[in-house]
Amino acid sequence: MSTKGYNIVSLIRKKRDGNPLTRDEISYLIDEYTKDEVPDYQMSAFLMASFLNGMDEDEASALTHSMLHSGRVLDLSDIAGTKVDKHSTGGVGDKLSLILAPIVASYDVPVPMISGRGLGHTGGTLDKMESIPGFNVDMTLERYQEILAKCGMVMAGQTEEVAPADKRLYALRDVTATVESIPLIAGSIMSKKLAEGIDALVLDVKFGSGAFMKTHEDAQKLAETLVAIGEDFGIETVAYLTNMNQPLGYKVGNWLEVEESMESLQGDGPDDVMEVTHMLAGTMIMLGGMAKTVEEGIQMSHKAVGNGQAFDKWLELTEEQGGDASVLKDFSAYDHAEYSFEYKAPQSGYITEIDAYGIGMASLELGAGRKKKDDDIDPVAGIELHHKIGSKVEKGQPIVTGYMNDENLIEPSKNYLADAFTIKNEQPESIKMITRRVDREGIHPTGD
Ligand code: URA
């Protein structure tokens, strides 16, 4: 069938009425949108119809294919080694890319990473890296390949050349309440990742209050969809389901998360952050052919942190991308926030829940995230938790410090904090961080 001449309103109506679109119809819609022939208002209607009615497997695969081919697909075959990347579906305090990429690259497994900005209440790797003075994430694809060849890793932003359809759709979904949809997330993630020229991919699919997938069941469906698309495109893809029912680590906000990442790379990382980091890094090392098993990869990951090789790799990359590495070794040299406030425990007891979404929003209110597409973010704004689920606290004890450069932002942030903590008399059960591994063989429980 011809890919020309569909009527956009008819396509929207078809989707609105719950009928699947053909591959050609999806391809036409995405191509026309990328060429600016379909305006944002029509695409918004299509996104909402897709959000409400879902997409079948064929539509999701067609969407990924069209978004992938809306731009250039990189060929990294000149660079030796199995190229492996990791992608997270988005969380609060999720700084894992900054820790695991240098771990993996320090074993000569090339990590070409194209990351996104914050979306909704979740942070974005690019915004974190840009909080390092001078760190440049905008580059040509030629420079991207040059850095990868030289450092064994590169951390770049999406250009107009790579999956441009996703770049525009991502921003549109953020402001039209159409983010939390399995096929739309799957198309967005996989089109970007497949365009990078990778050979294998590890996915961190989050479930819980701070994730786009609130339930374990939905996260599992998303993981299965992502793995199926990856394998369909010939990329070995492994996904883990990980817990996002409280922020990862203690620090939330761009520079704060860089600080915690650097601490982690020097052996002082929070337990939850390091557990997931080592599992993902170990799997990447295995997929990259440098370990026989994931367990061996995990041991190598621990070693790279223990002997400083991963931190050295990060410093090397920072300098290569124009960043000031001195502030990463001495945080006091960084220009910190002008104001801070403490949020105190409203009662004594055990912290049984920390709503990661609420903490993400409290941080966003302080300036760490965007409310509108073009908002500037404040790199130093954010939240530092002093306690996590399971901690015993006394009434009046500070449990959070907030940082910002505008005192007017304190109250809106505190409003989110007021609802974010549940404190009870009984000690809660400990949180299981990684619950499932999903790969081409199926779904496997992890650990106990
Ligand atoms: N991460 C992405 O890259 N895209 C989404 O849609 C959600 C999370």
PDB file of C-alpha atoms in Angstrom, residues 240-361:
ATOM      1  CA  TYR A 240      15.520  -5.769  35.161  1.00  0.00           C
ATOM      2  CA  LEU A 241      12.498  -4.693  37.166  1.00  0.00           C
ATOM      3  CA  THR A 242      13.692  -2.427  39.968  1.00  0.00           C
ATOM      4  CA  ASN A 243      11.975  -0.774  42.885  1.00  0.00           C
ATOM      5  CA  MET A 244      11.157   2.946  42.736  1.00  0.00           C
ATOM      6  CA  ASN A 245       8.966   3.144  45.834  1.00  0.00           C
ATOM      7  CA  GLN A 246      11.446   5.546  47.392  1.00  0.00           C
ATOM      8  CA  PRO A 247      14.108   7.702  45.744  1.00  0.00           C
ATOM      9  CA  LEU A 248      17.361   5.971  44.844  1.00  0.00           C
ATOM     10  CA  GLY A 249      20.077   7.036  47.246  1.00  0.00           C
ATOM     11  CA  TYR A 250      19.808  10.151  49.396  1.00  0.00           C
ATOM     12  CA  LYS A 251      20.267  12.998  46.920  1.00  0.00           C
ATOM     13  CA  VAL A 252      17.727  14.240  44.359  1.00  0.00           C
ATOM     14  CA  GLY A 253      18.553  17.175  42.048  1.00  0.00           C
ATOM     15  CA  ASN A 254      21.141  17.614  39.366  1.00  0.00           C
ATOM     16  CA  TRP A 255      24.399  18.662  41.046  1.00  0.00           C
ATOM     17  CA  LEU A 256      23.426  16.814  44.251  1.00  0.00           C
ATOM     18  CA  GLU A 257      23.160  13.617  42.225  1.00  0.00           C
ATOM     19  CA  VAL A 258      26.522  14.248  40.595  1.00  0.00           C
ATOM     20  CA  GLU A 259      27.983  14.523  44.103  1.00  0.00           C
ATOM     21  CA  GLU A 260      26.410  11.230  45.150  1.00  0.00           C
ATOM     22  CA  SER A 261      27.588   9.565  41.933  1.00  0.00           C
ATOM     23  CA  MET A 262      31.161  10.675  42.550  1.00  0.00           C
ATOM     24  CA  GLU A 263      30.931   9.396  46.137  1.00  0.00           C
ATOM     25  CA  SER A 264      29.621   6.103  44.748  1.00  0.00           C
ATOM     26  CA  LEU A 265      32.463   5.845  42.236  1.00  0.00           C
ATOM     27  CA  GLN A 266      34.881   6.282  45.141  1.00  0.00           C
ATOM     28  CA  GLY A 267      33.370   3.446  47.167  1.00  0.00           C
ATOM     29  CA  ASP A 268      30.965   5.431  49.316  1.00  0.00           C
ATOM     30  CA  GLY A 269      27.661   4.853  47.520  1.00  0.00           C
ATOM     31  CA  PRO A 270      24.287   4.159  49.180  1.00  0.00           C
ATOM     32  CA  ASP A 271      23.373   0.440  49.357  1.00  0.00           C
ATOM     33  CA  ASP A 272      20.305   0.638  47.086  1.00  0.00           C
ATOM     34  CA  VAL A 273      22.182   2.631  44.430  1.00  0.00           C
ATOM     35  CA  MET A 274      25.105   0.217  44.450  1.00  0.00           C
ATOM     36  CA  GLU A 275      22.999  -2.941  44.417  1.00  0.00           C
ATOM     37  CA  VAL A 276      21.238  -1.941  41.203  1.00  0.00           C
ATOM     38  CA  THR A 277      24.386  -0.403  39.704  1.00  0.00           C
ATOM     39  CA  HIS A 278      26.431  -3.590  40.141  1.00  0.00           C
ATOM     40  CA  MET A 279      23.671  -5.793  38.707  1.00  0.00           C
ATOM     41  CA  LEU A 280      23.260  -3.602  35.605  1.00  0.00           C
ATOM     42  CA  ALA A 281      27.005  -3.017  35.159  1.00  0.00           C
ATOM     43  CA  GLY A 282      27.755  -6.723  35.685  1.00  0.00           C
ATOM     44  CA  THR A 283      25.216  -7.616  33.005  1.00  0.00           C
ATOM     45  CA  MET A 284      26.683  -5.047  30.608  1.00  0.00           C
ATOM     46  CA  ILE A 285      30.201  -6.397  31.177  1.00  0.00           C
ATOM     47  CA  MET A 286      28.900  -9.904  30.451  1.00  0.00           C
ATOM     48  CA  LEU A 287      27.017  -8.801  27.308  1.00  0.00           C
ATOM     49  CA  GLY A 288      30.161  -6.965  26.206  1.00  0.00           C
ATOM     50  CA  GLY A 289      32.014 -10.277  26.308  1.00  0.00           C
ATOM     51  CA  MET A 290      34.390  -9.403  29.172  1.00  0.00           C
ATOM     52  CA  ALA A 291      32.816 -11.747  31.749  1.00  0.00           C
ATOM     53  CA  LYS A 292      31.426 -15.236  31.290  1.00  0.00           C
ATOM     54  CA  THR A 293      28.521 -14.739  33.662  1.00  0.00           C
ATOM     55  CA  VAL A 294      26.595 -11.884  35.239  1.00  0.00           C
ATOM     56  CA  GLU A 295      28.034 -12.927  38.636  1.00  0.00           C
ATOM     57  CA  GLU A 296      31.573 -12.548  37.318  1.00  0.00           C
ATOM     58  CA  GLY A 297      30.581  -9.179  35.819  1.00  0.00           C
ATOM     59  CA  ILE A 298      29.233  -8.066  39.214  1.00  0.00           C
ATOM     60  CA  GLN A 299      32.533  -8.959  40.894  1.00  0.00           C
ATOM     61  CA  MET A 300      34.406  -6.981  38.236  1.00  0.00           C
ATOM     62  CA  SER A 301      32.066  -4.041  38.816  1.00  0.00           C
ATOM     63  CA  HIS A 302      32.875  -4.060  42.557  1.00  0.00           C
ATOM     64  CA  LYS A 303      36.573  -4.212  41.740  1.00  0.00           C
ATOM     65  CA  ALA A 304      36.422  -1.218  39.353  1.00  0.00           C
ATOM     66  CA  VAL A 305      34.927   0.891  42.145  1.00  0.00           C
ATOM     67  CA  GLY A 306      37.304  -0.448  44.798  1.00  0.00           C
ATOM     68  CA  ASN A 307      40.513   0.232  42.885  1.00  0.00           C
ATOM     69  CA  GLY A 308      39.493   3.640  41.493  1.00  0.00           C
ATOM     70  CA  GLN A 309      39.603   2.679  37.793  1.00  0.00           C
ATOM     71  CA  ALA A 310      35.948   3.652  37.251  1.00  0.00           C
ATOM     72  CA  PHE A 311      36.374   7.065  38.910  1.00  0.00           C
ATOM     73  CA  ASP A 312      39.490   7.698  36.800  1.00  0.00           C
ATOM     74  CA  LYS A 313      37.494   6.809  33.690  1.00  0.00           C
ATOM     75  CA  TRP A 314      34.806   9.324  34.655  1.00  0.00           C
ATOM     76  CA  LEU A 315      37.401  12.068  35.186  1.00  0.00           C
ATOM     77  CA  GLU A 316      38.933  11.265  31.792  1.00  0.00           C
ATOM     78  CA  LEU A 317      35.524  11.537  30.099  1.00  0.00           C
ATOM     79  CA  THR A 318      34.684  14.772  31.929  1.00  0.00           C
ATOM     80  CA  GLU A 319      37.856  16.419  30.662  1.00  0.00           C
ATOM     81  CA  GLU A 320      37.299  15.099  27.149  1.00  0.00           C
ATOM     82  CA  GLN A 321      33.788  16.610  27.117  1.00  0.00           C
ATOM     83  CA  GLY A 322      35.050  19.972  28.386  1.00  0.00           C
ATOM     84  CA  GLY A 323      34.009  19.601  32.032  1.00  0.00           C
ATOM     85  CA  ASP A 324      35.835  20.884  35.095  1.00  0.00           C
ATOM     86  CA  ALA A 325      37.032  17.703  36.829  1.00  0.00           C
ATOM     87  CA  SER A 326      38.424  19.589  39.842  1.00  0.00           C
ATOM     88  CA  VAL A 327      34.938  20.137  41.351  1.00  0.00           C
ATOM     89  CA  LEU A 328      34.312  16.392  41.158  1.00  0.00           C
ATOM     90  CA  LYS A 329      37.274  15.786  43.456  1.00  0.00           C
ATOM     91  CA  ASP A 330      36.532  18.708  45.771  1.00  0.00           C
ATOM     92  CA  PHE A 331      32.826  19.585  46.068  1.00  0.00           C
ATOM     93  CA  SER A 332      33.613  22.682  48.150  1.00  0.00           C
ATOM     94  CA  ALA A 333      34.991  24.303  44.973  1.00  0.00           C
ATOM     95  CA  TYR A 334      31.447  24.224  43.476  1.00  0.00           C
ATOM     96  CA  ASP A 335      29.081  27.168  43.708  1.00  0.00           C
ATOM     97  CA  HIS A 336      26.377  25.772  46.004  1.00  0.00           C
ATOM     98  CA  ALA A 337      22.787  26.974  46.541  1.00  0.00           C
ATOM     99  CA  GLU A 338      22.244  30.270  48.294  1.00  0.00           C
ATOM    100  CA  TYR A 339      19.443  29.013  50.557  1.00  0.00           C
ATOM    101  CA  SER A 340      18.502  25.818  52.325  1.00  0.00           C
ATOM    102  CA  PHE A 341      15.730  24.669  54.646  1.00  0.00           C
ATOM    103  CA  GLU A 342      15.072  21.685  56.840  1.00  0.00           C
ATOM    104  CA  TYR A 343      11.927  19.611  56.861  1.00  0.00           C
ATOM    105  CA  LYS A 344      11.331  17.922  60.223  1.00  0.00           C
ATOM    106  CA  ALA A 345       9.629  14.663  61.155  1.00  0.00           C
ATOM    107  CA  PRO A 346       6.026  15.492  62.143  1.00  0.00           C
ATOM    108  CA  GLN A 347       5.951  12.549  64.616  1.00  0.00           C
ATOM    109  CA  SER A 348       8.169   9.845  66.109  1.00  0.00           C
ATOM    110  CA  GLY A 349       8.318   6.303  64.705  1.00  0.00           C
ATOM    111  CA  TYR A 350       9.610   4.336  61.748  1.00  0.00           C
ATOM    112  CA  ILE A 351       9.520   5.760  58.239  1.00  0.00           C
ATOM    113  CA  THR A 352       7.382   3.187  56.424  1.00  0.00           C
ATOM    114  CA  GLU A 353       6.892   4.966  53.084  1.00  0.00           C
ATOM    115  CA  ILE A 354       8.589   7.748  51.128  1.00  0.00           C
ATOM    116  CA  ASP A 355       6.531   8.712  48.118  1.00  0.00           C
ATOM    117  CA  ALA A 356       9.190   9.027  45.425  1.00  0.00           C
ATOM    118  CA  TYR A 357       6.807  10.994  43.201  1.00  0.00           C
ATOM    119  CA  GLY A 358       6.294  13.565  45.991  1.00  0.00           C
ATOM    120  CA  ILE A 359      10.047  13.897  46.527  1.00  0.00           C
ATOM    121  CA  GLY A 360      10.544  14.328  42.769  1.00  0.00           C
ATOM    122  CA  MET A 361       7.916  17.078  42.753  1.00  0.00           C
TER     123      MET A 361
END
